[in-house]
Amino acid sequence: STDNTVSCATCHAPEKGFGDNRKTSLGINAAVGGMNAPTVINSGYHRLQFWDGRAASLEEQAQGPVGNNLEMFAGKGDAWEEA
């Protein structure tokens, strides 16, 4: 992440069932998100991704958190390049 404090495993922690057990997840600079991170267990079998179903595939969903300025990268150019 931008501040080197957040990775995918921060919100999808193995010891917490690959979720984060929080009401709302925390991102960079301890920013509070709008919802919590769901478990990633069996997520490849879900018809739609994200709580609101806005991603049609797991591959499409994976683009969201990395490019989100609260979750991982704060708009310093290309998020994937920074990752």
Short mmCIF file of N, CA, C and O in Angstrom, two decimals:
data_model
loop_
_atom_site.label_atom_id
_atom_site.label_comp_id
_atom_site.label_asym_id
_atom_site.label_seq_id
_atom_site.Cartn_x
_atom_site.Cartn_y
_atom_site.Cartn_z
N SER A 1 0.83 -1.19 0.00
CA SER A 1 0.00 0.00 0.00
C SER A 1 0.87 1.25 0.00
O SER A 1 2.08 1.17 0.20
N THR A 2 0.26 2.39 -0.20
CA THR A 2 0.97 3.65 -0.23
C THR A 2 1.81 3.88 1.01
O THR A 2 2.93 4.35 0.95
N ASP A 3 1.26 3.54 2.17
CA ASP A 3 2.01 3.77 3.42
C ASP A 3 2.66 2.50 3.96
O ASP A 3 3.09 2.46 5.10
N ASN A 4 2.71 1.45 3.15
CA ASN A 4 3.34 0.17 3.51
C ASN A 4 2.72 -0.49 4.74
O ASN A 4 3.41 -1.21 5.47
N THR A 5 1.42 -0.27 4.98
CA THR A 5 0.77 -0.89 6.14
C THR A 5 -0.33 -1.86 5.75
O THR A 5 -0.83 -2.59 6.60
N VAL A 6 -0.74 -1.89 4.50
CA VAL A 6 -1.88 -2.70 4.07
C VAL A 6 -1.48 -3.63 2.93
O VAL A 6 -0.87 -3.19 1.96
N SER A 7 -1.83 -4.89 3.07
CA SER A 7 -1.70 -5.85 1.98
C SER A 7 -3.04 -6.56 1.85
O SER A 7 -3.94 -6.34 2.67
N CYS A 8 -3.20 -7.41 0.88
CA CYS A 8 -4.45 -8.16 0.75
C CYS A 8 -4.74 -8.94 2.03
O CYS A 8 -5.88 -9.01 2.49
N ALA A 9 -3.69 -9.53 2.61
CA ALA A 9 -3.85 -10.34 3.82
C ALA A 9 -4.20 -9.52 5.06
O ALA A 9 -4.57 -10.09 6.08
N THR A 10 -4.08 -8.21 4.99
CA THR A 10 -4.51 -7.38 6.11
C THR A 10 -6.00 -7.52 6.34
O THR A 10 -6.46 -7.68 7.47
N CYS A 11 -6.78 -7.47 5.27
CA CYS A 11 -8.24 -7.58 5.37
C CYS A 11 -8.74 -9.01 5.14
O CYS A 11 -9.85 -9.33 5.52
N HIS A 12 -7.94 -9.82 4.50
CA HIS A 12 -8.31 -11.22 4.22
C HIS A 12 -7.31 -12.11 4.95
O HIS A 12 -6.57 -12.88 4.34
N ALA A 13 -7.31 -11.99 6.27
CA ALA A 13 -6.33 -12.65 7.14
C ALA A 13 -6.63 -14.14 7.30
O ALA A 13 -7.75 -14.50 7.69
N PRO A 14 -5.67 -15.01 7.02
CA PRO A 14 -5.88 -16.44 7.18
C PRO A 14 -6.37 -16.83 8.57
O PRO A 14 -7.27 -17.65 8.72
N GLU A 15 -5.79 -16.21 9.60
CA GLU A 15 -6.17 -16.56 10.97
C GLU A 15 -7.58 -16.07 11.34
O GLU A 15 -8.10 -16.43 12.39
N LYS A 16 -8.20 -15.29 10.47
CA LYS A 16 -9.56 -14.80 10.71
C LYS A 16 -10.51 -15.32 9.63
O LYS A 16 -11.48 -14.65 9.27
N GLY A 17 -10.22 -16.49 9.11
CA GLY A 17 -11.08 -17.09 8.09
C GLY A 17 -11.02 -16.36 6.76
O GLY A 17 -11.97 -16.36 5.99
N PHE A 18 -9.89 -15.72 6.48
CA PHE A 18 -9.67 -14.95 5.25
C PHE A 18 -10.64 -13.78 5.11
O PHE A 18 -11.00 -13.37 4.02
N GLY A 19 -11.06 -13.24 6.25
CA GLY A 19 -11.81 -11.99 6.32
C GLY A 19 -11.08 -11.12 7.32
O GLY A 19 -9.89 -11.31 7.59
N ASP A 20 -11.77 -10.13 7.90
CA ASP A 20 -11.09 -9.30 8.90
C ASP A 20 -11.86 -9.17 10.22
O ASP A 20 -11.37 -8.55 11.15
N ASN A 21 -13.06 -9.76 10.29
CA ASN A 21 -13.86 -9.75 11.53
C ASN A 21 -14.10 -8.34 12.07
O ASN A 21 -14.13 -8.13 13.26
N ARG A 22 -14.24 -7.39 11.18
CA ARG A 22 -14.53 -6.02 11.57
C ARG A 22 -15.86 -5.59 10.95
O ARG A 22 -16.24 -6.10 9.90
N LYS A 23 -16.51 -4.63 11.57
CA LYS A 23 -17.74 -4.07 10.99
C LYS A 23 -17.40 -3.34 9.69
O LYS A 23 -18.10 -3.46 8.69
N THR A 24 -16.33 -2.55 9.72
CA THR A 24 -15.82 -1.89 8.52
C THR A 24 -14.30 -2.05 8.50
O THR A 24 -13.64 -1.91 9.52
N SER A 25 -13.77 -2.34 7.35
CA SER A 25 -12.33 -2.57 7.21
C SER A 25 -11.55 -1.26 7.27
O SER A 25 -12.08 -0.19 6.96
N LEU A 26 -10.29 -1.39 7.65
CA LEU A 26 -9.39 -0.23 7.69
C LEU A 26 -8.44 -0.28 6.50
O LEU A 26 -7.98 -1.34 6.12
N GLY A 27 -8.15 0.88 5.94
CA GLY A 27 -7.24 0.97 4.82
C GLY A 27 -6.00 1.75 5.19
O GLY A 27 -5.58 1.77 6.35
N ILE A 28 -5.43 2.43 4.20
CA ILE A 28 -4.22 3.19 4.43
C ILE A 28 -4.49 4.36 5.36
O ILE A 28 -5.59 4.89 5.41
N ASN A 29 -3.48 4.71 6.13
CA ASN A 29 -3.60 5.78 7.12
C ASN A 29 -4.76 5.52 8.08
O ASN A 29 -5.38 6.46 8.57
N ALA A 30 -5.09 4.24 8.30
CA ALA A 30 -6.18 3.80 9.17
C ALA A 30 -7.53 4.36 8.73
O ALA A 30 -8.44 4.51 9.55
N ALA A 31 -7.69 4.65 7.45
CA ALA A 31 -8.96 5.13 6.91
C ALA A 31 -10.02 4.05 7.08
O ALA A 31 -9.78 2.87 6.78
N VAL A 32 -11.19 4.43 7.54
CA VAL A 32 -12.29 3.49 7.74
C VAL A 32 -13.07 3.37 6.45
O VAL A 32 -13.53 4.37 5.88
N GLY A 33 -13.21 2.15 5.97
CA GLY A 33 -13.95 1.91 4.74
C GLY A 33 -15.45 1.92 4.97
O GLY A 33 -15.93 2.12 6.09
N GLY A 34 -16.20 1.69 3.92
CA GLY A 34 -17.65 1.71 3.99
C GLY A 34 -18.27 0.38 4.36
O GLY A 34 -19.46 0.31 4.67
N MET A 35 -17.48 -0.70 4.32
CA MET A 35 -17.99 -2.03 4.64
C MET A 35 -16.82 -2.91 5.04
O MET A 35 -15.68 -2.47 5.03
N ASN A 36 -17.10 -4.15 5.38
CA ASN A 36 -16.01 -5.04 5.78
C ASN A 36 -15.59 -5.93 4.61
O ASN A 36 -16.28 -6.03 3.60
N ALA A 37 -14.45 -6.54 4.78
CA ALA A 37 -13.92 -7.45 3.77
C ALA A 37 -14.54 -8.83 3.95
O ALA A 37 -14.41 -9.42 5.02
N PRO A 38 -15.20 -9.35 2.93
CA PRO A 38 -15.74 -10.70 3.05
C PRO A 38 -14.62 -11.74 2.97
O PRO A 38 -13.52 -11.45 2.49
N THR A 39 -14.90 -12.93 3.41
CA THR A 39 -13.93 -14.00 3.27
C THR A 39 -13.66 -14.26 1.79
O THR A 39 -14.53 -14.02 0.95
N VAL A 40 -12.47 -14.73 1.50
CA VAL A 40 -12.16 -15.10 0.12
C VAL A 40 -12.32 -16.60 -0.11
O VAL A 40 -12.14 -17.07 -1.22
N ILE A 41 -12.69 -17.31 0.93
CA ILE A 41 -12.91 -18.76 0.78
C ILE A 41 -14.06 -19.00 -0.20
O ILE A 41 -15.13 -18.42 -0.08
N ASN A 42 -13.81 -19.81 -1.20
CA ASN A 42 -14.76 -20.17 -2.24
C ASN A 42 -15.24 -18.98 -3.08
O ASN A 42 -16.24 -19.09 -3.79
N SER A 43 -14.55 -17.85 -3.02
CA SER A 43 -15.01 -16.67 -3.76
C SER A 43 -14.98 -16.87 -5.27
O SER A 43 -15.70 -16.19 -5.99
N GLY A 44 -14.17 -17.79 -5.75
CA GLY A 44 -14.15 -18.08 -7.18
C GLY A 44 -15.45 -18.69 -7.68
O GLY A 44 -15.72 -18.68 -8.87
N TYR A 45 -16.27 -19.19 -6.77
CA TYR A 45 -17.55 -19.79 -7.15
C TYR A 45 -18.72 -18.81 -7.09
O TYR A 45 -19.82 -19.14 -7.50
N HIS A 46 -18.49 -17.61 -6.58
CA HIS A 46 -19.58 -16.63 -6.50
C HIS A 46 -19.94 -16.14 -7.89
O HIS A 46 -19.07 -15.90 -8.71
N ARG A 47 -21.21 -15.96 -8.13
CA ARG A 47 -21.68 -15.46 -9.42
C ARG A 47 -21.25 -14.02 -9.64
O ARG A 47 -20.87 -13.62 -10.73
N LEU A 48 -21.33 -13.20 -8.59
CA LEU A 48 -20.91 -11.80 -8.64
C LEU A 48 -19.96 -11.52 -7.47
O LEU A 48 -20.02 -12.22 -6.46
N GLN A 49 -19.15 -10.51 -7.59
CA GLN A 49 -18.17 -10.17 -6.56
C GLN A 49 -18.49 -8.83 -5.92
O GLN A 49 -19.24 -8.03 -6.47
N PHE A 50 -17.87 -8.54 -4.78
CA PHE A 50 -18.15 -7.40 -3.91
C PHE A 50 -19.51 -7.61 -3.28
O PHE A 50 -20.35 -8.36 -3.79
N TRP A 51 -19.77 -6.96 -2.17
CA TRP A 51 -21.06 -7.11 -1.50
C TRP A 51 -22.21 -6.66 -2.40
O TRP A 51 -23.31 -7.20 -2.34
N ASP A 52 -21.98 -5.68 -3.25
CA ASP A 52 -23.06 -5.17 -4.11
C ASP A 52 -23.07 -5.81 -5.49
O ASP A 52 -23.88 -5.45 -6.34
N GLY A 53 -22.19 -6.77 -5.75
CA GLY A 53 -22.19 -7.50 -7.02
C GLY A 53 -21.69 -6.72 -8.22
O GLY A 53 -21.95 -7.09 -9.35
N ARG A 54 -20.95 -5.64 -8.00
CA ARG A 54 -20.56 -4.79 -9.12
C ARG A 54 -19.47 -5.39 -10.01
O ARG A 54 -19.24 -4.88 -11.11
N ALA A 55 -18.80 -6.43 -9.59
CA ALA A 55 -17.79 -7.08 -10.43
C ALA A 55 -18.33 -8.43 -10.89
O ALA A 55 -18.88 -9.20 -10.11
N ALA A 56 -18.16 -8.68 -12.17
CA ALA A 56 -18.71 -9.90 -12.75
C ALA A 56 -17.79 -11.11 -12.62
O ALA A 56 -18.22 -12.23 -12.88
N SER A 57 -16.54 -10.89 -12.20
CA SER A 57 -15.62 -12.01 -12.06
C SER A 57 -14.63 -11.71 -10.94
O SER A 57 -14.46 -10.56 -10.52
N LEU A 58 -13.97 -12.74 -10.49
CA LEU A 58 -12.95 -12.58 -9.46
C LEU A 58 -11.79 -11.73 -9.98
O LEU A 58 -11.24 -10.89 -9.26
N GLU A 59 -11.45 -11.90 -11.26
CA GLU A 59 -10.38 -11.12 -11.85
C GLU A 59 -10.75 -9.63 -11.89
O GLU A 59 -9.91 -8.76 -11.61
N GLU A 60 -11.99 -9.33 -12.21
CA GLU A 60 -12.44 -7.93 -12.22
C GLU A 60 -12.46 -7.36 -10.80
O GLU A 60 -12.07 -6.22 -10.57
N GLN A 61 -12.88 -8.16 -9.85
CA GLN A 61 -12.94 -7.72 -8.46
C GLN A 61 -11.55 -7.37 -7.94
O GLN A 61 -11.38 -6.40 -7.20
N ALA A 62 -10.55 -8.12 -8.33
CA ALA A 62 -9.19 -7.90 -7.83
C ALA A 62 -8.64 -6.53 -8.19
O ALA A 62 -7.71 -6.05 -7.54
N GLN A 63 -9.21 -5.88 -9.19
CA GLN A 63 -8.76 -4.55 -9.58
C GLN A 63 -9.20 -3.48 -8.57
O GLN A 63 -8.54 -2.46 -8.40
N GLY A 64 -10.32 -3.71 -7.90
CA GLY A 64 -10.93 -2.70 -7.03
C GLY A 64 -10.09 -2.26 -5.84
O GLY A 64 -9.76 -1.07 -5.72
N PRO A 65 -9.73 -3.14 -4.92
CA PRO A 65 -9.00 -2.71 -3.73
C PRO A 65 -7.67 -2.05 -4.02
O PRO A 65 -7.30 -1.07 -3.38
N VAL A 66 -6.95 -2.55 -4.99
CA VAL A 66 -5.63 -1.98 -5.30
C VAL A 66 -5.78 -0.54 -5.80
O VAL A 66 -5.01 0.34 -5.42
N GLY A 67 -6.79 -0.26 -6.58
CA GLY A 67 -7.00 1.07 -7.12
C GLY A 67 -7.81 2.00 -6.23
O GLY A 67 -8.00 3.17 -6.56
N ASN A 68 -8.27 1.52 -5.09
CA ASN A 68 -9.09 2.33 -4.19
C ASN A 68 -8.21 3.21 -3.32
O ASN A 68 -7.33 2.72 -2.61
N ASN A 69 -8.46 4.52 -3.33
CA ASN A 69 -7.58 5.44 -2.61
C ASN A 69 -7.71 5.36 -1.09
O ASN A 69 -6.89 5.90 -0.38
N LEU A 70 -8.72 4.70 -0.58
CA LEU A 70 -8.83 4.47 0.86
C LEU A 70 -8.22 3.13 1.25
O LEU A 70 -7.62 2.99 2.31
N GLU A 71 -8.38 2.14 0.39
CA GLU A 71 -7.98 0.79 0.75
C GLU A 71 -6.48 0.54 0.64
O GLU A 71 -5.88 -0.03 1.55
N MET A 72 -5.88 0.91 -0.49
CA MET A 72 -4.47 0.55 -0.67
C MET A 72 -3.59 1.65 -1.24
O MET A 72 -2.52 1.89 -0.72
N PHE A 73 -3.97 2.28 -2.32
CA PHE A 73 -3.07 3.23 -2.97
C PHE A 73 -3.75 4.58 -3.18
O PHE A 73 -4.84 4.66 -3.73
N ALA A 74 -3.08 5.62 -2.77
CA ALA A 74 -3.66 6.96 -2.73
C ALA A 74 -3.34 7.80 -3.96
O ALA A 74 -2.86 8.91 -3.86
N GLY A 75 -3.62 7.27 -5.12
CA GLY A 75 -3.55 8.05 -6.35
C GLY A 75 -2.20 8.62 -6.71
O GLY A 75 -2.12 9.72 -7.22
N LYS A 76 -1.14 7.90 -6.50
CA LYS A 76 0.20 8.37 -6.88
C LYS A 76 0.61 7.81 -8.24
O LYS A 76 1.73 7.40 -8.43
N GLY A 77 -0.31 7.75 -9.16
CA GLY A 77 -0.01 7.17 -10.47
C GLY A 77 -0.70 5.83 -10.62
O GLY A 77 -1.76 5.59 -10.05
N ASP A 78 -0.10 4.94 -11.36
CA ASP A 78 -0.67 3.63 -11.62
C ASP A 78 -0.56 2.75 -10.38
O ASP A 78 0.53 2.44 -9.92
N ALA A 79 -1.71 2.35 -9.83
CA ALA A 79 -1.73 1.56 -8.59
C ALA A 79 -1.03 0.22 -8.74
O ALA A 79 -0.30 -0.20 -7.85
N TRP A 80 -1.21 -0.43 -9.88
CA TRP A 80 -0.56 -1.73 -10.06
C TRP A 80 0.95 -1.58 -10.21
O TRP A 80 1.72 -2.41 -9.76
N GLU A 81 1.39 -0.50 -10.84
CA GLU A 81 2.82 -0.25 -10.95
C GLU A 81 3.41 0.00 -9.55
O GLU A 81 4.47 -0.49 -9.21
N GLU A 82 2.66 0.75 -8.74
CA GLU A 82 3.12 1.00 -7.38
C GLU A 82 3.14 -0.28 -6.56
O GLU A 82 4.06 -0.51 -5.77
N ALA A 83 2.14 -1.14 -6.76
CA ALA A 83 2.07 -2.41 -6.03
C ALA A 83 3.27 -3.27 -6.39
O ALA A 83 3.87 -3.90 -5.56
#
